[in-house]
Short mmCIF file of N, CA and C in Angstrom, two decimals:
data_model
loop_
_atom_site.label_atom_id
_atom_site.label_comp_id
_atom_site.label_asym_id
_atom_site.label_seq_id
_atom_site.Cartn_x
_atom_site.Cartn_y
_atom_site.Cartn_z
N MET A 767 -82.75 18.24 66.15
CA MET A 767 -82.01 17.88 67.17
C MET A 767 -82.81 17.96 68.10
N ALA A 768 -83.14 17.00 69.47
CA ALA A 768 -83.95 17.29 71.03
C ALA A 768 -83.69 17.67 71.41
N ASP A 769 -84.49 18.34 72.39
CA ASP A 769 -84.70 19.42 73.05
C ASP A 769 -84.33 18.94 74.05
N MET A 770 -84.24 19.65 75.56
CA MET A 770 -84.08 19.61 76.48
C MET A 770 -85.43 18.71 77.15
N LYS A 771 -86.46 19.45 76.91
CA LYS A 771 -87.52 18.50 77.09
C LYS A 771 -87.89 17.21 77.30
N ASP A 772 -87.64 17.31 75.21
CA ASP A 772 -87.79 15.69 75.21
C ASP A 772 -86.75 14.67 75.82
N ARG A 773 -85.08 15.01 76.16
CA ARG A 773 -84.44 14.31 77.05
C ARG A 773 -84.84 14.08 78.75
N ILE A 774 -86.01 15.07 79.58
CA ILE A 774 -86.67 15.07 80.89
C ILE A 774 -87.68 14.17 80.21
N ARG A 775 -88.03 14.13 79.27
CA ARG A 775 -89.55 12.61 78.76
C ARG A 775 -88.53 11.49 78.61
N GLN A 776 -87.26 11.67 78.24
CA GLN A 776 -86.86 10.19 78.52
C GLN A 776 -86.57 9.87 79.40
N ILE A 777 -85.76 10.43 79.86
CA ILE A 777 -85.79 10.06 81.71
C ILE A 777 -87.37 9.79 82.71
N MET A 778 -88.30 10.35 82.11
CA MET A 778 -89.49 9.92 83.11
C MET A 778 -90.25 8.16 82.43
N GLU A 779 -89.59 8.18 80.42
CA GLU A 779 -90.09 7.37 80.14
C GLU A 779 -89.12 5.68 80.85
N ALA A 780 -87.62 6.21 80.86
CA ALA A 780 -86.67 5.38 81.30
C ALA A 780 -87.11 4.96 82.66
N GLN A 781 -87.66 6.00 83.82
CA GLN A 781 -87.89 5.79 84.56
C GLN A 781 -89.32 4.61 85.09
N HIS A 782 -89.98 4.67 83.78
CA HIS A 782 -91.32 4.08 83.42
C HIS A 782 -92.59 4.43 84.89
N MET A 783 -92.64 6.08 84.09
CA MET A 783 -93.48 6.90 85.34
C MET A 783 -94.52 7.48 84.85
N SER A 784 -95.27 7.64 84.73
CA SER A 784 -96.30 8.71 84.76
C SER A 784 -95.76 10.43 85.10
N GLN A 785 -96.71 10.98 84.05
CA GLN A 785 -96.18 12.51 83.88
C GLN A 785 -96.56 12.92 85.53
N GLN A 786 -97.76 12.49 85.97
CA GLN A 786 -98.05 13.11 87.23
C GLN A 786 -96.72 12.48 88.36
N THR A 787 -96.56 10.85 88.21
CA THR A 787 -95.83 10.25 89.17
C THR A 787 -94.66 10.83 89.23
N PHE A 788 -93.55 11.07 87.61
CA PHE A 788 -92.53 11.61 87.78
C PHE A 788 -92.25 13.24 88.28
N ALA A 789 -93.57 14.16 88.34
CA ALA A 789 -93.33 15.42 88.51
C ALA A 789 -93.03 14.86 90.44
N ASN A 790 -93.99 14.40 90.66
CA ASN A 790 -94.18 14.32 92.46
C ASN A 790 -92.78 13.56 92.75
N PHE A 791 -92.45 12.63 92.12
CA PHE A 791 -90.77 11.70 92.19
C PHE A 791 -89.79 13.11 92.31
N ILE A 792 -89.99 14.38 91.46
CA ILE A 792 -88.59 14.53 91.37
C ILE A 792 -89.05 16.02 92.29
N GLY A 793 -90.43 16.80 92.65
CA GLY A 793 -90.74 17.38 93.69
C GLY A 793 -90.63 18.70 92.75
N ILE A 794 -91.46 18.19 91.81
CA ILE A 794 -92.04 19.85 91.00
C ILE A 794 -93.20 19.40 90.78
N ASN A 795 -94.11 21.07 90.78
CA ASN A 795 -95.33 20.37 90.40
C ASN A 795 -95.71 20.08 89.01
N ALA A 796 -97.09 19.49 88.92
CA ALA A 796 -96.78 18.56 88.04
C ALA A 796 -97.17 19.67 86.57
N ALA A 797 -98.29 20.98 86.79
CA ALA A 797 -98.32 22.14 86.11
C ALA A 797 -97.28 22.30 85.35
N SER A 798 -96.04 22.31 86.13
CA SER A 798 -94.84 22.46 85.51
C SER A 798 -94.26 21.97 84.73
N LEU A 799 -94.23 20.68 85.31
CA LEU A 799 -93.65 19.83 84.50
C LEU A 799 -94.39 19.67 82.74
N SER A 800 -95.59 19.72 83.44
CA SER A 800 -96.36 19.80 81.93
C SER A 800 -96.35 21.61 80.67
N SER A 801 -95.97 22.43 81.38
CA SER A 801 -95.99 23.18 80.81
C SER A 801 -94.16 23.12 79.94
N ILE A 802 -93.56 22.57 80.54
CA ILE A 802 -92.26 22.15 79.87
C ILE A 802 -93.06 20.79 79.07
N PHE A 803 -93.37 20.27 78.71
CA PHE A 803 -93.68 19.03 77.65
C PHE A 803 -94.28 19.83 76.78
N ASN A 804 -95.39 21.02 76.82
CA ASN A 804 -96.44 21.61 76.16
C ASN A 804 -95.30 22.42 75.32
N ASP A 805 -93.91 23.29 75.95
CA ASP A 805 -93.16 24.75 75.32
C ASP A 805 -93.71 25.42 75.88
N ARG A 806 -94.37 25.84 76.51
CA ARG A 806 -95.01 26.91 77.24
C ARG A 806 -93.96 27.92 78.36
N THR A 807 -93.25 26.79 78.87
CA THR A 807 -92.10 27.25 79.32
C THR A 807 -90.72 26.78 79.51
N ARG A 808 -90.04 26.82 79.75
CA ARG A 808 -88.29 26.12 79.22
C ARG A 808 -87.74 25.83 80.88
N PRO A 809 -87.04 24.46 80.88
CA PRO A 809 -86.54 23.59 82.10
C PRO A 809 -85.79 24.73 82.96
N THR A 810 -86.28 24.88 84.06
CA THR A 810 -84.94 25.72 85.21
C THR A 810 -83.78 24.99 85.47
N LEU A 811 -82.94 25.66 86.11
CA LEU A 811 -81.89 25.21 86.74
C LEU A 811 -82.95 24.38 88.19
N ASN A 812 -83.84 24.43 88.37
CA ASN A 812 -84.17 24.10 89.61
C ASN A 812 -84.54 22.94 89.37
N THR A 813 -85.47 22.89 87.82
CA THR A 813 -85.75 21.24 87.55
C THR A 813 -85.02 20.32 87.31
N VAL A 814 -83.43 20.91 86.80
CA VAL A 814 -82.19 20.15 86.44
C VAL A 814 -81.73 19.51 87.77
N GLU A 815 -81.02 20.35 88.93
CA GLU A 815 -81.28 20.52 90.56
C GLU A 815 -82.50 19.12 90.89
N ALA A 816 -83.05 19.38 90.79
CA ALA A 816 -84.06 18.34 91.35
C ALA A 816 -84.57 16.74 90.65
N LEU A 817 -83.24 16.98 89.43
CA LEU A 817 -83.34 15.62 88.48
C LEU A 817 -82.34 14.78 89.81
N LYS A 818 -81.38 16.04 89.44
CA LYS A 818 -79.62 15.54 89.70
C LYS A 818 -79.71 15.28 90.84
N SER A 819 -80.75 14.80 91.65
CA SER A 819 -80.87 14.96 92.71
C SER A 819 -81.45 13.81 93.69
N LYS A 820 -82.31 13.35 92.73
CA LYS A 820 -82.81 12.23 92.58
C LYS A 820 -82.62 11.02 91.71
N ILE A 821 -81.62 11.70 90.70
CA ILE A 821 -81.26 10.34 90.02
C ILE A 821 -79.42 10.49 90.01
N PRO A 822 -79.02 10.44 90.98
CA PRO A 822 -77.83 11.01 91.35
C PRO A 822 -76.54 10.27 90.23
N ASN A 823 -76.86 9.35 89.07
CA ASN A 823 -76.28 8.93 88.25
C ASN A 823 -76.48 9.22 86.74
N LEU A 824 -77.26 10.35 86.55
CA LEU A 824 -77.56 11.00 85.11
C LEU A 824 -76.79 12.15 84.89
N ASN A 825 -76.66 12.23 83.90
CA ASN A 825 -75.57 12.47 83.10
C ASN A 825 -75.90 13.83 83.07
N VAL A 826 -75.37 14.98 83.46
CA VAL A 826 -76.12 16.51 83.55
C VAL A 826 -75.52 17.00 82.48
N ASP A 827 -74.18 17.03 81.79
CA ASP A 827 -74.09 17.11 80.38
C ASP A 827 -75.20 16.72 79.50
N TRP A 828 -75.69 15.98 79.52
CA TRP A 828 -76.63 14.96 78.18
C TRP A 828 -77.88 15.50 78.89
N LEU A 829 -78.03 15.97 79.70
CA LEU A 829 -79.88 16.62 79.85
C LEU A 829 -79.40 17.74 79.45
N ILE A 830 -78.49 18.57 79.84
CA ILE A 830 -78.89 19.88 79.19
C ILE A 830 -78.31 20.18 78.09
N PHE A 831 -77.57 20.02 77.26
CA PHE A 831 -76.43 19.94 75.99
C PHE A 831 -76.93 19.08 74.81
N GLY A 832 -77.18 17.48 75.40
CA GLY A 832 -77.24 16.78 74.51
C GLY A 832 -75.84 15.57 74.37
N ARG A 833 -75.29 16.14 75.49
CA ARG A 833 -73.58 15.26 75.05
C ARG A 833 -73.83 13.78 75.78
N GLY A 834 -72.95 12.41 75.25
CA GLY A 834 -72.72 11.67 76.09
C GLY A 834 -73.85 11.22 76.15
N THR A 835 -74.04 9.92 76.99
CA THR A 835 -74.93 8.71 77.38
C THR A 835 -76.01 9.39 78.23
N MET A 836 -77.40 9.12 78.41
CA MET A 836 -78.20 9.55 79.59
C MET A 836 -77.67 8.81 80.91
N PHE A 837 -77.21 8.08 81.57
CA PHE A 837 -76.43 7.46 82.80
C PHE A 837 -74.79 7.59 83.05
N ILE A 838 -74.37 8.54 83.75
CA ILE A 838 -72.66 8.21 83.91
C ILE A 838 -72.51 6.78 84.09
N GLY A 839 -71.56 6.33 83.25
CA GLY A 839 -70.99 4.57 83.23
C GLY A 839 -71.79 3.96 82.71
N ASP A 840 -72.79 4.50 81.64
CA ASP A 840 -73.35 3.57 81.17
C ASP A 840 -72.53 2.29 80.16
N GLY A 841 -72.61 1.72 79.29
CA GLY A 841 -71.95 0.46 78.87
C GLY A 841 -72.06 1.13 77.46
N ASN A 842 -72.43 1.95 77.08
CA ASN A 842 -72.24 2.64 75.93
C ASN A 842 -71.09 3.49 75.70
N GLY A 843 -70.16 2.91 76.08
CA GLY A 843 -68.97 4.13 76.14
C GLY A 843 -68.76 4.81 77.79
N GLY A 844 -69.82 4.64 78.28
CA GLY A 844 -69.65 5.63 79.67
C GLY A 844 -69.48 6.86 79.43
N ASP A 845 -69.25 7.55 80.01
CA ASP A 845 -69.02 9.59 79.34
C ASP A 845 -69.17 9.98 78.92
N GLN A 846 -69.74 11.11 78.49
CA GLN A 846 -68.85 11.30 77.37
C GLN A 846 -67.03 11.45 77.29
N GLN A 847 -66.45 12.07 76.30
CA GLN A 847 -65.02 12.07 75.85
C GLN A 847 -65.52 13.66 75.73
N PRO A 848 -64.29 14.07 76.56
CA PRO A 848 -63.87 15.89 76.01
C PRO A 848 -63.92 16.05 74.85
N GLY A 849 -65.10 16.89 74.35
CA GLY A 849 -65.15 17.33 73.11
C GLY A 849 -66.20 16.65 72.19
N GLY A 850 -66.36 15.70 72.62
CA GLY A 850 -66.85 14.80 71.67
C GLY A 850 -68.61 14.95 71.96
N ASP A 851 -69.23 15.41 70.87
CA ASP A 851 -70.74 16.20 70.72
C ASP A 851 -71.84 14.92 70.25
N VAL A 852 -72.95 14.36 70.64
CA VAL A 852 -73.72 13.48 70.05
C VAL A 852 -74.12 13.83 68.68
N ALA A 853 -74.60 15.62 68.71
CA ALA A 853 -74.77 16.05 68.43
C ALA A 853 -74.59 16.43 66.35
N ASP A 854 -73.01 16.59 66.78
CA ASP A 854 -72.26 16.82 65.64
C ASP A 854 -70.86 16.29 65.53
N GLY A 855 -71.39 14.39 66.13
CA GLY A 855 -71.17 13.52 64.83
C GLY A 855 -69.27 13.59 66.10
N GLY A 856 -69.65 13.77 67.26
CA GLY A 856 -68.43 13.65 67.99
C GLY A 856 -67.21 14.36 67.92
N GLN A 857 -67.43 15.29 66.70
CA GLN A 857 -66.27 16.48 66.77
C GLN A 857 -66.64 17.74 67.29
N SER A 858 -65.63 18.43 68.18
CA SER A 858 -65.48 19.20 69.11
C SER A 858 -65.93 20.46 68.09
N SER A 859 -66.66 21.73 68.14
CA SER A 859 -66.08 22.81 66.56
C SER A 859 -64.80 23.55 67.06
N LEU A 860 -64.48 23.70 68.24
CA LEU A 860 -63.47 24.20 69.09
C LEU A 860 -62.53 23.26 69.90
N GLN A 861 -61.36 23.72 68.78
CA GLN A 861 -59.97 22.51 69.40
C GLN A 861 -59.52 22.80 70.76
N GLY A 862 -59.29 21.83 72.20
CA GLY A 862 -59.01 22.65 73.33
C GLY A 862 -59.45 23.43 73.90
N GLU A 863 -60.99 23.48 73.29
CA GLU A 863 -62.00 24.43 74.40
C GLU A 863 -61.73 23.95 75.70
N ALA A 864 -62.64 24.27 76.90
CA ALA A 864 -63.19 24.30 78.43
C ALA A 864 -63.84 23.72 78.41
N GLN A 865 -63.85 22.53 79.11
CA GLN A 865 -65.17 21.52 79.89
C GLN A 865 -65.86 22.46 80.13
N MET A 866 -66.90 21.95 80.20
CA MET A 866 -67.66 22.79 81.52
C MET A 866 -67.70 21.78 82.85
N PRO A 867 -67.35 22.19 83.82
CA PRO A 867 -66.93 21.40 85.18
C PRO A 867 -68.98 21.23 85.49
N ASP A 868 -69.30 19.61 86.33
CA ASP A 868 -70.39 19.25 86.34
C ASP A 868 -70.25 19.71 87.90
N LEU A 869 -71.53 21.01 87.54
CA LEU A 869 -71.85 21.75 89.08
C LEU A 869 -72.86 21.36 89.74
N PHE A 870 -73.87 19.61 89.39
CA PHE A 870 -74.39 18.99 90.24
C PHE A 870 -74.30 17.83 90.62
N SER A 871 -72.82 17.66 90.62
CA SER A 871 -72.04 15.93 90.91
C SER A 871 -72.27 15.98 92.34
N GLY A 872 -72.42 17.01 92.99
CA GLY A 872 -72.04 17.22 94.69
C GLY A 872 -70.58 16.52 94.77
N GLY A 873 -69.64 16.42 93.70
CA GLY A 873 -68.30 15.61 94.12
C GLY A 873 -67.31 16.32 95.05
N GLY A 874 -67.76 16.47 96.28
CA GLY A 874 -66.62 17.18 97.30
C GLY A 874 -66.21 18.17 97.57
N ASP A 875 -65.24 18.25 97.30
CA ASP A 875 -63.79 19.50 97.71
C ASP A 875 -63.69 19.94 96.08
N ALA A 876 -64.81 20.14 95.45
CA ALA A 876 -64.09 20.62 94.01
C ALA A 876 -64.19 22.15 93.93
N GLY A 877 -63.40 22.47 93.71
CA GLY A 877 -63.81 24.54 93.53
C GLY A 877 -63.22 24.50 94.85
N VAL A 878 -62.70 24.07 96.26
CA VAL A 878 -62.28 24.60 97.30
C VAL A 878 -60.62 25.01 96.49
N GLY A 879 -59.66 26.16 97.55
CA GLY A 879 -59.24 26.36 97.10
C GLY A 879 -59.20 26.97 95.52
N HIS A 880 -59.58 26.83 95.25
CA HIS A 880 -59.55 26.79 93.19
C HIS A 880 -60.05 28.85 93.27
N GLN A 881 -59.25 29.38 92.71
CA GLN A 881 -58.96 30.64 92.12
C GLN A 881 -58.84 31.09 90.95
N PRO A 882 -60.57 31.59 90.59
CA PRO A 882 -61.17 31.58 89.35
C PRO A 882 -60.26 32.75 88.65
N THR A 883 -60.50 32.05 87.31
CA THR A 883 -59.14 32.73 85.79
C THR A 883 -60.24 33.90 84.74
N ALA A 884 -59.45 34.05 84.26
CA ALA A 884 -60.25 35.22 83.26
C ALA A 884 -59.05 35.18 82.13
N GLY A 885 -59.20 34.41 81.03
CA GLY A 885 -58.62 34.55 79.63
C GLY A 885 -57.39 33.63 80.03
N TYR A 886 -55.96 34.40 80.04
CA TYR A 886 -54.41 33.26 79.82
C TYR A 886 -54.42 33.24 81.26
N GLY A 887 -55.23 32.58 82.19
CA GLY A 887 -54.56 32.78 83.65
C GLY A 887 -54.61 34.10 84.63
N SER A 888 -55.20 35.16 84.39
CA SER A 888 -55.56 36.20 85.03
C SER A 888 -56.10 36.21 85.81
N PRO A 889 -55.88 36.77 87.30
CA PRO A 889 -57.51 36.46 88.20
C PRO A 889 -58.77 37.28 88.10
N VAL A 890 -59.76 36.39 88.19
CA VAL A 890 -60.57 37.58 88.11
C VAL A 890 -60.55 38.49 89.39
N ARG A 891 -61.11 39.86 89.24
CA ARG A 891 -61.06 40.72 90.07
C ARG A 891 -62.81 41.08 90.57
N THR A 892 -62.83 40.30 91.82
CA THR A 892 -64.64 40.94 91.82
C THR A 892 -64.30 41.67 92.48
N GLU A 893 -65.58 42.34 92.27
CA GLU A 893 -66.02 43.91 92.59
C GLU A 893 -67.74 43.88 92.87
N VAL A 894 -68.20 43.98 94.25
CA VAL A 894 -69.51 44.70 94.65
C VAL A 894 -69.45 45.84 94.65
N LYS A 895 -70.95 46.41 94.24
CA LYS A 895 -71.02 47.79 94.15
C LYS A 895 -72.09 47.82 94.27
N PHE A 896 -72.20 48.18 95.64
CA PHE A 896 -73.55 49.25 96.33
C PHE A 896 -74.06 50.20 96.01
N VAL A 897 -75.83 50.03 95.21
CA VAL A 897 -76.17 51.24 94.69
C VAL A 897 -77.55 51.54 95.66
N GLU A 898 -77.15 52.63 96.30
CA GLU A 898 -78.09 54.04 97.16
C GLU A 898 -79.70 53.87 96.23
N ARG A 899 -79.99 53.42 97.11
CA ARG A 899 -81.79 53.17 96.65
C ARG A 899 -82.32 54.14 97.47
N PRO A 900 -83.68 55.29 96.79
CA PRO A 900 -85.02 55.96 98.10
C PRO A 900 -85.60 54.82 99.10
N ARG A 901 -85.52 54.99 100.38
CA ARG A 901 -85.83 54.40 101.09
C ARG A 901 -88.18 53.74 100.61
N ARG A 902 -88.14 52.84 100.77
CA ARG A 902 -89.21 52.63 100.44
C ARG A 902 -90.61 52.73 101.06
N GLN A 903 -91.71 53.44 100.80
CA GLN A 903 -92.40 54.23 101.65
C GLN A 903 -93.34 52.96 101.38
N ILE A 904 -94.14 52.68 102.07
CA ILE A 904 -95.60 51.50 102.54
C ILE A 904 -96.62 53.02 101.65
N THR A 905 -97.18 52.49 100.79
CA THR A 905 -98.28 52.96 99.94
C THR A 905 -99.83 52.31 100.04
N GLU A 906 -100.05 50.96 100.49
CA GLU A 906 -101.51 50.61 101.02
C GLU A 906 -100.95 49.13 101.31
N ILE A 907 -102.07 49.13 102.11
CA ILE A 907 -102.14 47.52 103.11
C ILE A 907 -103.25 46.68 102.67
N ARG A 908 -103.17 45.76 102.24
CA ARG A 908 -104.80 44.84 102.22
C ARG A 908 -104.71 43.64 102.96
N VAL A 909 -105.22 43.63 103.22
CA VAL A 909 -106.39 42.11 104.41
C VAL A 909 -107.06 41.67 103.83
N PHE A 910 -107.06 40.44 103.40
CA PHE A 910 -107.54 39.29 102.55
C PHE A 910 -108.45 38.25 103.61
N PHE A 911 -109.96 38.48 103.67
CA PHE A 911 -110.38 37.31 104.38
C PHE A 911 -111.12 36.33 103.86
N ASP A 912 -110.85 34.99 104.76
CA ASP A 912 -111.36 33.87 103.71
C ASP A 912 -113.09 33.45 103.08
N ASP A 913 -114.44 35.05 103.58
CA ASP A 913 -114.77 35.17 102.77
C ASP A 913 -114.97 35.62 101.59
N GLN A 914 -113.55 35.75 100.57
CA GLN A 914 -113.42 36.48 99.72
C GLN A 914 -113.44 37.17 99.64
N THR A 915 -113.41 38.35 100.62
CA THR A 915 -113.28 39.70 100.42
C THR A 915 -111.81 40.17 101.33
N TYR A 916 -111.28 41.72 100.98
CA TYR A 916 -110.48 42.48 101.23
C TYR A 916 -111.17 43.82 102.06
N GLU A 917 -110.24 44.43 102.82
CA GLU A 917 -109.70 45.55 102.94
C GLU A 917 -108.48 46.74 102.76
N SER A 918 -108.63 47.20 102.52
CA SER A 918 -107.60 48.28 101.71
C SER A 918 -107.12 49.43 103.14
N PHE A 919 -105.72 49.30 103.75
CA PHE A 919 -105.45 50.93 104.57
C PHE A 919 -104.98 51.08 104.08
N VAL A 920 -104.64 52.68 103.67
CA VAL A 920 -103.72 53.63 103.30
C VAL A 920 -103.20 54.58 103.87
N PRO A 921 -101.87 54.60 104.17
CA PRO A 921 -101.51 55.81 105.65
C PRO A 921 -101.95 56.95 105.29
N ARG A 922 -101.98 57.81 106.22
CA ARG A 922 -102.47 59.16 106.06
C ARG A 922 -100.92 59.56 105.62
N LYS A 923 -101.26 61.00 105.15
CA LYS A 923 -99.41 61.43 104.68
C LYS A 923 -99.74 63.06 105.73
#
């Protein structure tokens, strides 16, 4: 099964770009892209968002999960069918499972006025809990100079 890094490499090859050019194109550091390709780090949400913003017809479901085709509206059947997974031969493991919404499509008012639900239609109750922490104290200030030296200042108690 191909990893997300392999799918990013496929996108890069589909755009006929070198690794450096591709990193500059999507707006990430070339070293970060190299780290992804060499399995030192995993792609982040920022990487996915950068790809989607530069390639709007990129199928994010394909990028993240490997389902469907690389681009939305490809001639090979278009978008993935609900429940269809390339990795499992087009059969979903759960019948009637909820489909993940495309959060990166910029589809206008998707979700406006939508009340999130948990389980069988019961509304989600959002609670914000503020935790009191002790006030932070400055323990040291360091000033770095252009001649590669620094000075430390410690407040008097």
